[in-house]
């Protein structure tokens, strides 16, 4: 399976660290030093659906694939526009698609999980081309009174069209269930039969626990992928990691002993947009002409679950 084209869309509203310091006990200095984030985009006029449609349309155009060629749409999202129907169904009218659509919630690892599902659909002969859209609106369930979490997140959609061909070499996952360190709940509903329903809560995170998990597992996952394919760290052109914290990227990079130009990042402009970070970054790299034929990348994401996903891919 190979990536045929990419797309992305960000909300118009730019929220700087100073904007946050206007209503939270925080500062540009704290946020940029601890995370690398300087600003993020947040939904205001748009809907998540409109972002997903814009990213999907851009990916179809970039791949030069007509809507009728798409056999399956996979949307990755932690929280779609509605519980039902799936966002993958809602975006089809605007994109001119008429195929099965499915939402997947793999947390920040969602995009890599979707690559794996698409690979299975294509290998089984059930699809020739699949549209993947990772669309996330963390601004809707972040707690905007909690300075330790809300400053980290942004909203975005990234997309790609995948199809038959040589490109994806391997995908691996790892899971260590830990809902105690990263969790956001859904509304409890109003069933008269529910006994002691849990109240709805905004996103809660023990940042340091997730940080330690991310650094140690990212590094181990990447090392395992390199070893399985008899590669040295310098044999990989780009390490496209989930954009959660610049310090995490730097810690993994220095352990691998590779130069900064092999670790692309956009977290300073986007913040953490969950499963959208990797496809948005891939789209920026693609449009900047960095994903040349033969270029090799390792994708690695980590997050809620806790789980991680790692993919080795050639363009
Ligand atoms: O997508 C995957 C999910 N998420 C992640 O990958 C996040 C991983 N974790 C992290 O990126 C970092 O742990 C954070 C950025 C969340 C936090 O950085 P930290 O260096 O681990 O800070 P900390 O939690 O140890 O907090 C240090 C201090 C605390 O004050 P005291 O107790 O030392 O007085 C916090 O209350 O910084 C305080 N603090 C803040 N101060 C100013 C926490 N948030 C803020 C803030 N502004 N926004």
XYZ file of C-alpha atoms and ligand atoms in Angstrom:
363
model
C 0.000 0.000 0.000
C 1.245 3.499 -0.725
C 0.282 7.068 0.072
C -1.038 8.675 -3.135
C -1.736 12.175 -1.833
C -2.152 14.281 1.280
C -4.268 17.180 2.541
C -4.869 19.184 5.696
C -6.990 21.973 7.119
C -6.552 24.157 10.191
C -9.135 26.449 11.804
C -8.711 30.169 11.094
C -8.580 31.211 14.746
C -4.997 31.498 16.035
C -4.653 31.350 19.830
C -1.248 32.463 21.098
C 0.238 31.673 24.487
C -0.339 35.304 25.437
C -4.034 34.880 24.567
C -4.182 32.018 27.095
C -2.290 34.007 29.720
C -5.111 36.567 29.530
C -7.449 34.153 31.386
C -5.169 31.460 32.869
C -2.333 31.591 35.408
C 0.285 30.796 32.757
C 2.816 32.526 30.511
C 4.328 32.340 27.040
C 7.639 31.591 28.749
C 6.281 28.525 30.630
C 4.384 27.073 27.687
C 7.091 27.582 25.075
C 9.901 26.332 27.318
C 8.061 23.241 28.601
C 6.329 22.271 25.343
C 7.705 24.186 22.353
C 4.178 25.401 21.574
C 3.810 29.094 20.651
C 0.327 29.060 19.171
C -2.443 26.662 18.191
C -5.533 26.807 15.972
C -8.940 26.459 17.603
C -12.400 25.939 16.089
C -14.574 29.040 16.312
C -16.501 29.704 13.087
C -15.889 26.278 11.523
C -17.209 22.852 12.437
C -15.083 19.741 12.772
C -16.976 18.402 9.768
C -15.975 21.375 7.608
C -12.309 20.879 8.571
C -12.510 17.153 7.765
C -14.125 17.927 4.404
C -11.469 20.500 3.497
C -8.611 18.120 4.403
C -10.240 15.214 2.533
C -10.857 17.347 -0.571
C -7.245 18.561 -0.567
C -5.971 14.959 -0.316
C -8.160 13.802 -3.223
C -6.928 16.697 -5.371
C -3.310 16.124 -4.397
C -3.614 12.402 -5.225
C -5.482 13.224 -8.460
C -8.052 10.641 -7.451
C -11.721 11.125 -8.366
C -14.318 10.691 -5.569
C -15.840 7.676 -7.323
C -12.503 5.839 -7.102
C -12.622 5.831 -3.280
C -13.946 2.514 -1.952
C -13.786 3.234 1.792
C -13.449 6.261 4.082
C -11.813 5.953 7.479
C -12.042 8.911 9.851
C -9.956 8.917 13.011
C -11.305 11.080 15.795
C -11.578 11.056 19.559
C -14.915 12.882 19.371
C -16.801 13.206 16.087
C -19.357 15.929 15.340
C -22.128 13.566 16.458
C -22.189 10.188 18.195
C -24.155 8.956 15.204
C -23.863 9.067 12.237
C -20.126 8.712 11.956
C -18.118 11.692 10.691
C -16.941 9.372 7.899
C -20.562 9.308 6.658
C -21.189 13.026 7.197
C -18.301 14.180 4.997
C -19.316 12.085 2.003
C -21.880 14.456 0.485
C -19.438 17.376 0.323
C -16.718 15.168 -1.136
C -18.983 13.385 -3.641
C -18.250 9.958 -2.155
C -20.622 7.005 -2.015
C -18.875 4.267 -0.087
C -18.722 2.700 3.360
C -17.422 5.046 6.027
C -16.207 4.236 9.491
C -14.928 6.298 12.440
C -12.029 4.916 14.470
C -10.962 6.152 17.882
C -7.354 5.216 18.486
C -6.534 8.385 20.416
C -3.352 10.047 19.210
C -2.334 6.755 17.546
C -5.472 6.802 15.373
C -3.833 7.751 12.076
C -1.351 4.870 12.239
C -4.169 2.496 13.214
C -6.147 3.710 10.176
C -3.166 3.039 7.899
C -3.180 -0.518 9.214
C -6.950 -0.957 8.672
C -6.650 0.478 5.141
C -3.783 -1.894 4.414
C -5.999 -4.808 5.475
C -8.910 -3.639 3.295
C -6.638 -3.283 0.272
C -4.841 -6.603 0.875
C -8.196 -8.399 1.221
C -9.338 -6.946 -2.109
C -12.209 -5.043 -0.489
C -10.884 -1.641 -1.517
C -8.442 -0.324 -4.082
C -8.280 3.231 -2.750
C -9.080 4.431 0.771
C -9.446 8.001 2.047
C -8.172 8.486 5.601
C -9.123 11.689 7.422
C -7.871 12.392 10.946
C -10.052 15.165 12.362
C -9.813 16.328 15.938
C -11.406 19.062 18.026
C -9.714 18.798 21.393
C -10.898 22.330 22.191
C -14.352 20.786 22.725
C -13.363 18.512 25.593
C -10.269 20.199 27.026
C -10.869 21.834 30.402
C -10.256 25.533 29.682
C -9.844 26.198 33.406
C -6.988 23.664 33.738
C -3.683 25.294 32.735
C -1.853 21.958 32.877
C -3.799 20.510 29.932
C -5.691 23.073 27.820
C -2.541 24.955 26.776
C -1.284 21.830 25.006
C -4.029 21.218 22.491
C -5.288 22.495 19.165
C -7.800 21.506 16.482
C -6.941 20.257 12.977
C -7.661 17.753 10.228
C -5.095 15.873 8.155
C -5.857 13.418 5.373
C -4.340 11.065 2.857
C -5.435 8.835 0.020
C -3.862 5.380 0.042
C -3.946 2.735 -2.650
C -2.289 -0.343 -4.071
C 1.471 -0.204 -4.549
C 4.784 -0.462 -2.747
C 5.301 1.952 0.145
C 4.191 0.803 3.577
C 6.784 -1.689 4.823
C 5.628 -2.434 8.353
C 3.307 -1.282 11.143
C 3.541 -2.281 14.790
C 1.470 -1.416 17.851
C 1.971 -1.624 21.580
C -0.539 -1.143 24.375
C -0.344 -0.669 28.132
C -3.870 0.101 29.432
C -3.653 3.166 31.746
C -6.908 5.124 31.787
C -5.817 6.637 35.102
C -3.226 8.869 33.393
C -5.210 10.118 30.376
C -8.983 10.091 30.181
C -11.948 12.116 28.875
C -15.470 10.845 29.530
C -18.646 10.933 27.435
C -21.975 12.365 28.674
C -23.623 9.901 31.087
C -27.038 9.929 29.327
C -30.333 9.886 31.169
C -31.237 6.221 31.421
C -33.574 5.712 34.389
C -31.957 2.293 34.899
C -28.343 3.425 35.227
C -26.978 2.797 38.702
C -24.635 5.542 39.885
C -23.652 6.888 36.416
C -20.263 8.607 36.272
C -20.548 12.373 35.725
C -19.221 13.821 32.463
C -15.687 15.110 32.883
C -13.340 17.092 30.696
C -9.981 15.686 29.671
C -7.735 14.820 32.602
C -4.070 13.929 32.281
C -1.102 13.141 34.491
C 1.355 14.873 32.191
C 4.564 13.509 33.638
C 3.354 9.889 33.465
C 2.410 10.310 29.804
C 5.714 12.073 29.154
C 7.753 9.180 30.577
C 5.673 6.630 28.663
C 6.059 8.595 25.417
C 9.824 9.038 25.559
C 10.683 5.501 26.591
C 8.238 3.711 24.285
C 8.813 5.926 21.254
C 12.516 5.278 21.437
C 12.071 1.519 21.985
C 9.461 1.214 19.223
C 11.653 3.030 16.712
C 14.700 0.969 17.672
C 12.689 -2.246 17.254
C 11.451 -1.119 13.832
C 14.986 -0.247 12.706
C 16.351 -3.585 13.948
C 13.564 -5.597 12.294
C 14.477 -4.072 8.928
C 18.238 -4.096 9.413
C 18.375 -0.286 9.324
C 20.560 2.212 11.161
C 19.007 5.457 12.478
C 20.743 7.433 9.716
C 19.116 5.254 7.026
C 15.791 6.994 7.717
C 15.203 10.403 6.115
C 12.416 11.547 8.420
C 11.111 10.581 11.844
C 7.567 11.919 11.780
C 6.484 11.721 15.404
C 3.214 12.648 17.095
C 3.526 16.348 17.927
C 2.801 16.350 21.672
C 5.785 18.148 23.155
C 9.009 19.456 21.585
C 10.922 18.078 24.580
C 9.625 14.564 23.794
C 10.773 14.924 20.178
C 14.181 16.169 21.317
C 14.594 13.377 23.881
C 13.865 10.682 21.287
C 16.045 12.397 18.685
C 19.081 12.658 20.949
C 18.725 9.024 22.039
C 18.703 7.997 18.377
C 21.663 10.342 17.744
C 20.250 11.839 14.544
C 20.430 15.456 13.336
C 17.496 17.859 13.896
C 16.666 18.052 10.176
C 15.502 14.425 10.341
C 12.885 15.285 13.002
C 10.373 17.613 11.304
C 7.967 19.467 13.589
C 5.110 21.942 13.489
C 4.035 21.759 17.142
C 5.129 25.370 17.634
C 2.262 26.436 15.316
C -0.379 23.762 15.921
C -0.055 22.352 19.432
C -1.098 18.752 20.003
C -3.966 17.865 17.662
C -4.154 14.174 18.643
C -4.439 11.825 15.641
C -4.244 14.775 13.215
C -0.649 15.741 14.038
C 1.079 13.203 11.788
C -1.088 13.595 8.650
C -0.997 17.402 8.963
C 2.788 17.327 9.222
C 3.057 14.846 6.331
C 0.928 17.176 4.219
C 3.143 20.161 5.030
C 6.231 18.109 4.148
C 4.620 16.856 0.949
C 3.682 20.361 -0.188
C 7.203 21.580 0.651
C 8.592 18.897 -1.719
C 10.285 16.923 1.063
C 8.613 13.562 0.406
C 10.603 12.717 -2.704
C 10.302 9.295 -4.374
C 12.394 6.775 -2.446
C 12.411 8.868 0.724
C 12.048 6.700 3.846
C 10.159 7.710 6.999
C 9.277 6.240 10.357
C 5.969 7.451 11.790
C 5.444 7.081 15.532
C 2.497 8.103 17.693
C 1.626 7.614 21.357
C -1.280 8.572 23.529
C -4.552 7.605 25.161
C -4.864 3.938 25.919
C -2.030 4.151 26.573
C -0.815 2.844 23.252
C 1.730 3.489 20.537
C 1.916 2.859 16.811
C 4.968 2.832 14.546
C 5.059 2.618 10.757
C 7.940 2.287 8.313
C 7.075 3.783 4.952
C 8.742 4.718 1.677
C 7.396 7.352 -0.679
O -0.906 13.315 23.053
C -0.317 12.589 24.081
C -0.770 13.099 25.369
N -0.015 14.090 26.053
C 1.323 14.234 26.195
O 2.127 13.688 25.518
C 1.795 15.147 27.288
C 3.047 14.647 27.949
N 3.454 15.474 29.060
C 3.984 16.717 28.899
O 4.121 17.186 27.785
C 4.412 17.500 30.125
O 4.376 16.633 31.252
C 3.538 18.742 30.402
C 3.821 19.802 29.339
C 2.068 18.381 30.381
C 3.891 19.333 31.750
O 5.267 19.660 31.816
P 6.125 19.238 33.089
O 7.484 19.736 32.856
O 5.944 17.753 33.268
O 5.463 20.091 34.238
P 4.759 19.567 35.583
O 3.470 18.896 35.292
O 5.769 18.843 36.399
O 4.446 20.946 36.325
C 5.507 21.782 36.833
C 4.891 23.014 37.440
C 3.771 22.726 38.436
O 3.860 23.686 39.456
P 4.551 23.303 40.876
O 3.748 22.150 41.405
O 5.961 22.931 40.544
O 4.431 24.555 41.655
C 2.519 23.002 37.648
O 1.429 23.392 38.446
O 4.310 23.820 36.404
C 2.954 24.145 36.782
N 2.192 24.287 35.545
C 2.104 25.445 34.871
N 2.631 26.655 35.126
C 2.364 27.631 34.221
C 1.493 23.327 34.887
N 0.945 23.867 33.782
C 1.310 25.174 33.750
C 1.068 26.224 32.856
N 1.610 27.431 33.138
N 0.330 26.079 31.730
